[in-house]
Amino acid sequence: MIFLGRCLLVVTAVRLGLTLLSYNRVRSLVTRLDARQCASMGELRRVAWGVAAAARFVPYATCLTQALSGQYILARQGNASKIRIGIERGTGEQLKAHAWLVSDNHIVLGGSIDGFAHLVDHGSR
């Protein structure tokens, strides 16, 4: 319950930050921590569960909000990760972007990358 409460605080803070500040400013705040080690699969699953569960209680907690939140939580534990941003391939009318949290080539948050063209990765410091 304590971990879920922390996740809820982080998701809420990131969502508020993305509302009031630019993405680059929020990303710079999230990636200030020195994170270099790889997380275990158990840690990745725990973060994915906590952030996804917390996001259900935060309005407009988009994929970007969740990815940034997960990156912050992992970085607090010293674990490196990156935000991957892509756009959906083959959409004729409307551009659809998506964000994932990736750690050591494992997708932590955001679901499958299939059908999306990779644009950019933003990693931990």
Coordinates of N, CA and C in Angstrom, one line a residue:
M1 N 0.8 -1.2 0.0 CA 0.0 0.0 0.0 C 0.9 1.3 0.0
I2 N 2.0 1.2 0.7 CA 2.9 2.4 0.8 C 3.4 2.6 -0.6
F3 N 3.9 1.6 -1.3 CA 4.4 1.7 -2.7 C 3.3 2.3 -3.6
L4 N 2.1 1.8 -3.5 CA 1.0 2.3 -4.4 C 0.8 3.8 -4.1
G5 N 0.8 4.2 -2.8 CA 0.7 5.6 -2.4 C 1.8 6.5 -3.0
R6 N 3.0 6.0 -3.0 CA 4.1 6.7 -3.6 C 3.9 6.9 -5.1
C7 N 3.4 5.8 -5.7 CA 3.2 5.8 -7.2 C 2.1 6.9 -7.5
L8 N 1.1 6.9 -6.7 CA 0.0 7.9 -6.9 C 0.5 9.3 -6.7
L9 N 1.4 9.6 -5.8 CA 2.0 10.9 -5.6 C 2.8 11.3 -6.8
V10 N 3.6 10.3 -7.3 CA 4.5 10.6 -8.5 C 3.6 10.8 -9.7
V11 N 2.7 10.0 -10.0 CA 1.8 10.2 -11.2 C 1.1 11.5 -11.1
T12 N 0.6 11.8 -10.0 CA -0.1 13.1 -9.8 C 0.8 14.3 -10.1
A13 N 2.0 14.2 -9.5 CA 3.0 15.3 -9.7 C 3.4 15.4 -11.1
V14 N 3.7 14.3 -11.8 CA 4.1 14.4 -13.2 C 2.9 14.9 -14.1
R15 N 1.7 14.5 -13.8 CA 0.6 15.0 -14.6 C 0.4 16.5 -14.4
L16 N 0.5 16.9 -13.2 CA 0.5 18.4 -12.9 C 1.6 19.1 -13.6
G17 N 2.8 18.5 -13.5 CA 4.0 19.1 -14.2 C 3.8 19.3 -15.6
L18 N 3.2 18.2 -16.3 CA 3.0 18.3 -17.7 C 1.9 19.3 -18.1
T19 N 1.0 19.6 -17.2 CA 0.0 20.6 -17.4 C 0.6 22.0 -17.3
L20 N 1.4 22.2 -16.3 CA 1.9 23.6 -16.0 C 3.3 23.9 -16.7
L21 N 4.1 22.9 -17.0 CA 5.4 23.1 -17.6 C 5.5 22.4 -18.9
S22 N 6.6 22.6 -19.6 CA 6.9 21.9 -20.8 C 7.3 20.5 -20.6
Y23 N 7.2 19.6 -21.6 CA 7.7 18.3 -21.5 C 9.2 18.2 -21.2
N24 N 10.0 19.1 -21.8 CA 11.4 19.1 -21.6 C 11.8 19.5 -20.2
R25 N 11.0 20.4 -19.6 CA 11.3 20.8 -18.2 C 11.0 19.6 -17.2
V26 N 9.8 19.0 -17.4 CA 9.4 17.9 -16.6 C 10.5 16.7 -16.8
R27 N 10.8 16.4 -18.0 CA 11.8 15.4 -18.3 C 13.1 15.7 -17.6
S28 N 13.6 16.9 -17.6 CA 14.8 17.3 -16.9 C 14.7 17.1 -15.4
L29 N 13.6 17.4 -14.8 CA 13.4 17.1 -13.4 C 13.4 15.6 -13.1
V30 N 12.8 14.9 -13.9 CA 12.7 13.4 -13.7 C 14.0 12.7 -13.9
T31 N 14.8 13.2 -14.8 CA 16.1 12.5 -15.1 C 17.3 13.1 -14.3
R32 N 17.0 13.9 -13.3 CA 18.1 14.5 -12.5 C 18.9 13.5 -11.7
L33 N 18.3 12.4 -11.4 CA 18.9 11.4 -10.6 C 19.9 10.5 -11.4
D34 N 21.0 10.1 -10.8 CA 22.0 9.3 -11.5 C 21.6 7.8 -11.4
A35 N 21.1 7.3 -12.5 CA 20.6 5.9 -12.5 C 21.4 5.2 -13.6
R36 N 22.1 4.2 -13.1 CA 23.0 3.4 -14.1 C 22.8 1.9 -14.1
Q37 N 22.2 1.4 -13.0 CA 22.1 -0.1 -13.0 C 20.9 -0.6 -13.7
C38 N 20.8 -1.9 -14.0 CA 19.6 -2.5 -14.6 C 18.7 -3.0 -13.5
A39 N 17.4 -2.8 -13.7 CA 16.5 -3.3 -12.7 C 16.2 -4.8 -13.0
S40 N 15.8 -5.5 -11.9 CA 15.4 -6.9 -12.1 C 14.0 -6.9 -12.7
M41 N 13.6 -8.1 -13.2 CA 12.3 -8.2 -13.8 C 11.2 -8.0 -12.7
G42 N 11.5 -8.4 -11.5 CA 10.6 -8.2 -10.4 C 10.3 -6.7 -10.1
E43 N 11.4 -5.9 -10.1 CA 11.3 -4.5 -9.9 C 10.5 -3.8 -11.1
L44 N 10.8 -4.2 -12.3 CA 10.1 -3.7 -13.5 C 8.6 -4.0 -13.4
R45 N 8.3 -5.2 -13.0 CA 6.8 -5.6 -12.9 C 6.2 -4.8 -11.8
R46 N 6.9 -4.6 -10.7 CA 6.3 -3.8 -9.6 C 6.0 -2.4 -9.9
V47 N 7.0 -1.8 -10.6 CA 6.8 -0.4 -11.1 C 5.7 -0.3 -12.1
A48 N 5.6 -1.2 -13.0 CA 4.6 -1.2 -14.0 C 3.2 -1.3 -13.4
W49 N 3.1 -2.2 -12.4 CA 1.8 -2.4 -11.7 C 1.5 -1.2 -10.9
G50 N 2.4 -0.6 -10.2 CA 2.1 0.6 -9.3 C 1.7 1.8 -10.1
V51 N 2.4 2.1 -11.2 CA 2.1 3.2 -12.0 C 0.8 3.1 -12.7
A52 N 0.6 1.9 -13.3 CA -0.7 1.6 -14.0 C -1.9 1.7 -13.1
A53 N -1.7 1.2 -11.9 CA -2.8 1.2 -10.9 C -3.1 2.7 -10.4
A54 N -2.0 3.4 -10.2 CA -2.1 4.8 -9.7 C -2.8 5.7 -10.8
A55 N -2.4 5.4 -12.1 CA -2.9 6.2 -13.2 C -4.4 6.2 -13.4
R56 N -5.0 5.1 -12.9 CA -6.5 5.0 -13.0 C -7.2 6.0 -12.1
F57 N -6.5 6.6 -11.1 CA -7.0 7.6 -10.2 C -6.7 9.0 -10.6
V58 N -5.8 9.2 -11.6 CA -5.4 10.5 -12.0 C -6.0 10.8 -13.4
P59 N -6.8 11.9 -13.4 CA -7.4 12.2 -14.7 C -6.3 12.6 -15.8
Y60 N -6.5 12.1 -17.0 CA -5.6 12.4 -18.1 C -4.1 11.9 -17.9
A61 N -4.0 10.8 -17.1 CA -2.7 10.2 -16.9 C -2.3 9.4 -18.2
T62 N -1.9 10.1 -19.2 CA -1.6 9.5 -20.5 C -0.4 8.6 -20.4
C63 N -0.1 8.0 -21.6 CA 1.1 7.1 -21.7 C 2.3 7.9 -21.4
L64 N 2.4 9.2 -21.7 CA 3.6 10.0 -21.4 C 3.7 10.2 -19.9
T65 N 2.6 10.5 -19.3 CA 2.6 10.7 -17.8 C 3.1 9.4 -17.1
Q66 N 2.6 8.3 -17.6 CA 2.9 7.0 -16.9 C 4.4 6.7 -17.2
A67 N 4.9 6.9 -18.4 CA 6.3 6.6 -18.7 C 7.2 7.5 -17.9
L68 N 6.9 8.8 -17.8 CA 7.8 9.6 -17.0 C 7.7 9.3 -15.5
S69 N 6.6 8.9 -15.0 CA 6.4 8.5 -13.6 C 7.2 7.3 -13.4
G70 N 7.1 6.3 -14.2 CA 7.9 5.0 -14.1 C 9.4 5.3 -14.1
Q71 N 9.8 6.2 -15.0 CA 11.2 6.5 -15.1 C 11.7 7.1 -13.8
Y72 N 10.9 8.0 -13.3 CA 11.3 8.6 -12.0 C 11.5 7.6 -10.9
I73 N 10.5 6.7 -10.8 CA 10.5 5.7 -9.7 C 11.7 4.8 -9.9
L74 N 11.9 4.3 -11.1 CA 13.1 3.5 -11.3 C 14.4 4.2 -11.0
A75 N 14.5 5.5 -11.4 CA 15.7 6.3 -11.2 C 15.9 6.4 -9.7
R76 N 14.9 6.6 -8.9 CA 15.0 6.7 -7.4 C 15.7 5.5 -6.8
Q77 N 15.5 4.3 -7.5 CA 16.1 3.1 -7.1 C 17.5 2.9 -7.7
G78 N 17.9 3.8 -8.5 CA 19.2 3.7 -9.2 C 19.2 3.0 -10.5
N79 N 18.0 2.7 -11.0 CA 17.8 1.9 -12.2 C 17.6 2.8 -13.5
A80 N 18.4 2.5 -14.5 CA 18.3 3.2 -15.7 C 17.1 2.8 -16.6
S81 N 16.6 3.7 -17.3 CA 15.5 3.5 -18.2 C 15.5 4.6 -19.3
K82 N 14.6 4.4 -20.3 CA 14.5 5.5 -21.2 C 13.0 5.6 -21.7
I83 N 12.6 6.8 -22.1 CA 11.3 7.0 -22.7 C 11.5 6.9 -24.2
R84 N 10.7 6.0 -24.8 CA 10.7 5.9 -26.2 C 9.4 6.5 -26.7
I85 N 9.5 7.4 -27.7 CA 8.3 8.0 -28.3 C 8.3 7.6 -29.8
G86 N 7.1 7.3 -30.2 CA 6.9 6.9 -31.6 C 5.5 7.4 -32.1
I87 N 5.3 7.2 -33.4 CA 4.0 7.6 -34.0 C 3.5 6.3 -34.7
E88 N 2.2 6.3 -34.8 CA 1.5 5.1 -35.4 C 1.8 5.1 -36.9
R89 N 2.1 4.0 -37.5 CA 2.4 3.9 -38.9 C 1.0 3.7 -39.6
G90 N 1.0 4.3 -40.8 CA -0.2 4.0 -41.7 C -1.4 4.8 -41.4
T91 N -1.3 5.8 -40.5 CA -2.5 6.6 -40.2 C -2.6 7.7 -41.3
G92 N -3.7 7.8 -42.0 CA -3.8 8.7 -43.1 C -4.3 10.1 -42.6
E93 N -5.2 10.1 -41.6 CA -5.9 11.3 -41.3 C -5.3 12.0 -40.0
Q94 N -5.1 11.3 -39.0 CA -4.7 11.9 -37.7 C -3.4 11.2 -37.2
L95 N -2.5 12.1 -36.8 CA -1.2 11.6 -36.2 C -1.5 11.1 -34.8
K96 N -1.0 9.9 -34.5 CA -1.2 9.3 -33.2 C 0.2 9.0 -32.6
A97 N 0.5 9.7 -31.5 CA 1.8 9.4 -30.9 C 1.6 8.6 -29.6
H98 N 2.7 7.9 -29.2 CA 2.6 7.0 -28.1 C 4.0 7.1 -27.4
A99 N 4.0 6.8 -26.1 CA 5.2 6.8 -25.3 C 5.3 5.5 -24.5
W100 N 6.5 4.9 -24.4 CA 6.8 3.7 -23.7 C 7.9 4.0 -22.7
L101 N 7.9 3.2 -21.6 CA 9.1 3.2 -20.7 C 9.8 1.9 -21.0
V102 N 11.1 2.0 -21.3 CA 11.9 0.8 -21.7 C 13.1 0.8 -20.7
S103 N 13.4 -0.4 -20.2 CA 14.6 -0.6 -19.3 C 15.3 -1.9 -19.8
D104 N 16.5 -1.7 -20.2 CA 17.3 -2.9 -20.7 C 16.6 -3.7 -21.7
N105 N 16.0 -3.0 -22.7 CA 15.3 -3.6 -23.8 C 14.0 -4.3 -23.4
H106 N 13.5 -4.1 -22.2 CA 12.2 -4.6 -21.8 C 11.2 -3.5 -21.7
I107 N 10.1 -3.6 -22.3 CA 9.0 -2.6 -22.3 C 8.4 -2.7 -20.9
V108 N 8.5 -1.7 -20.1 CA 7.9 -1.7 -18.8 C 6.5 -1.1 -18.8
L109 N 6.3 -0.1 -19.5 CA 4.9 0.6 -19.6 C 4.7 1.0 -21.0
G110 N 3.5 0.9 -21.5 CA 3.1 1.4 -22.8 C 2.6 0.3 -23.8
G111 N 2.8 -0.9 -23.4 CA 2.3 -2.0 -24.3 C 3.2 -2.3 -25.5
S112 N 2.7 -2.9 -26.5 CA 3.5 -3.3 -27.7 C 3.9 -2.1 -28.6
I113 N 5.1 -2.2 -29.2 CA 5.6 -1.2 -30.1 C 5.1 -1.5 -31.5
D114 N 4.6 -2.6 -31.7 CA 4.2 -3.0 -33.1 C 3.2 -2.0 -33.7
G115 N 3.4 -1.6 -34.9 CA 2.6 -0.7 -35.6 C 3.0 0.8 -35.4
F116 N 4.1 1.0 -34.7 CA 4.6 2.4 -34.4 C 6.0 2.6 -35.0
A117 N 6.2 3.7 -35.5 CA 7.5 4.1 -36.0 C 8.3 4.8 -34.9
H118 N 9.5 4.4 -34.6 CA 10.3 5.0 -33.5 C 10.8 6.3 -33.9
L119 N 10.6 7.3 -33.0 CA 11.0 8.7 -33.3 C 12.3 9.0 -32.4
V120 N 12.2 8.8 -31.1 CA 13.3 9.3 -30.3 C 13.2 8.5 -28.9
D121 N 14.4 8.4 -28.3 CA 14.6 7.9 -27.0 C 15.1 9.0 -26.1
H122 N 14.6 9.1 -24.9 CA 15.1 10.0 -23.9 C 15.4 9.2 -22.7
G123 N 16.7 9.0 -22.4 CA 17.2 8.2 -21.4 C 17.5 8.8 -20.0
S124 N 17.8 8.0 -19.1 CA 18.3 8.5 -17.8 C 19.6 9.1 -17.9
R125 N 20.0 10.0 -17.0 CA 21.3 10.6 -17.1 C 22.4 9.6 -16.7

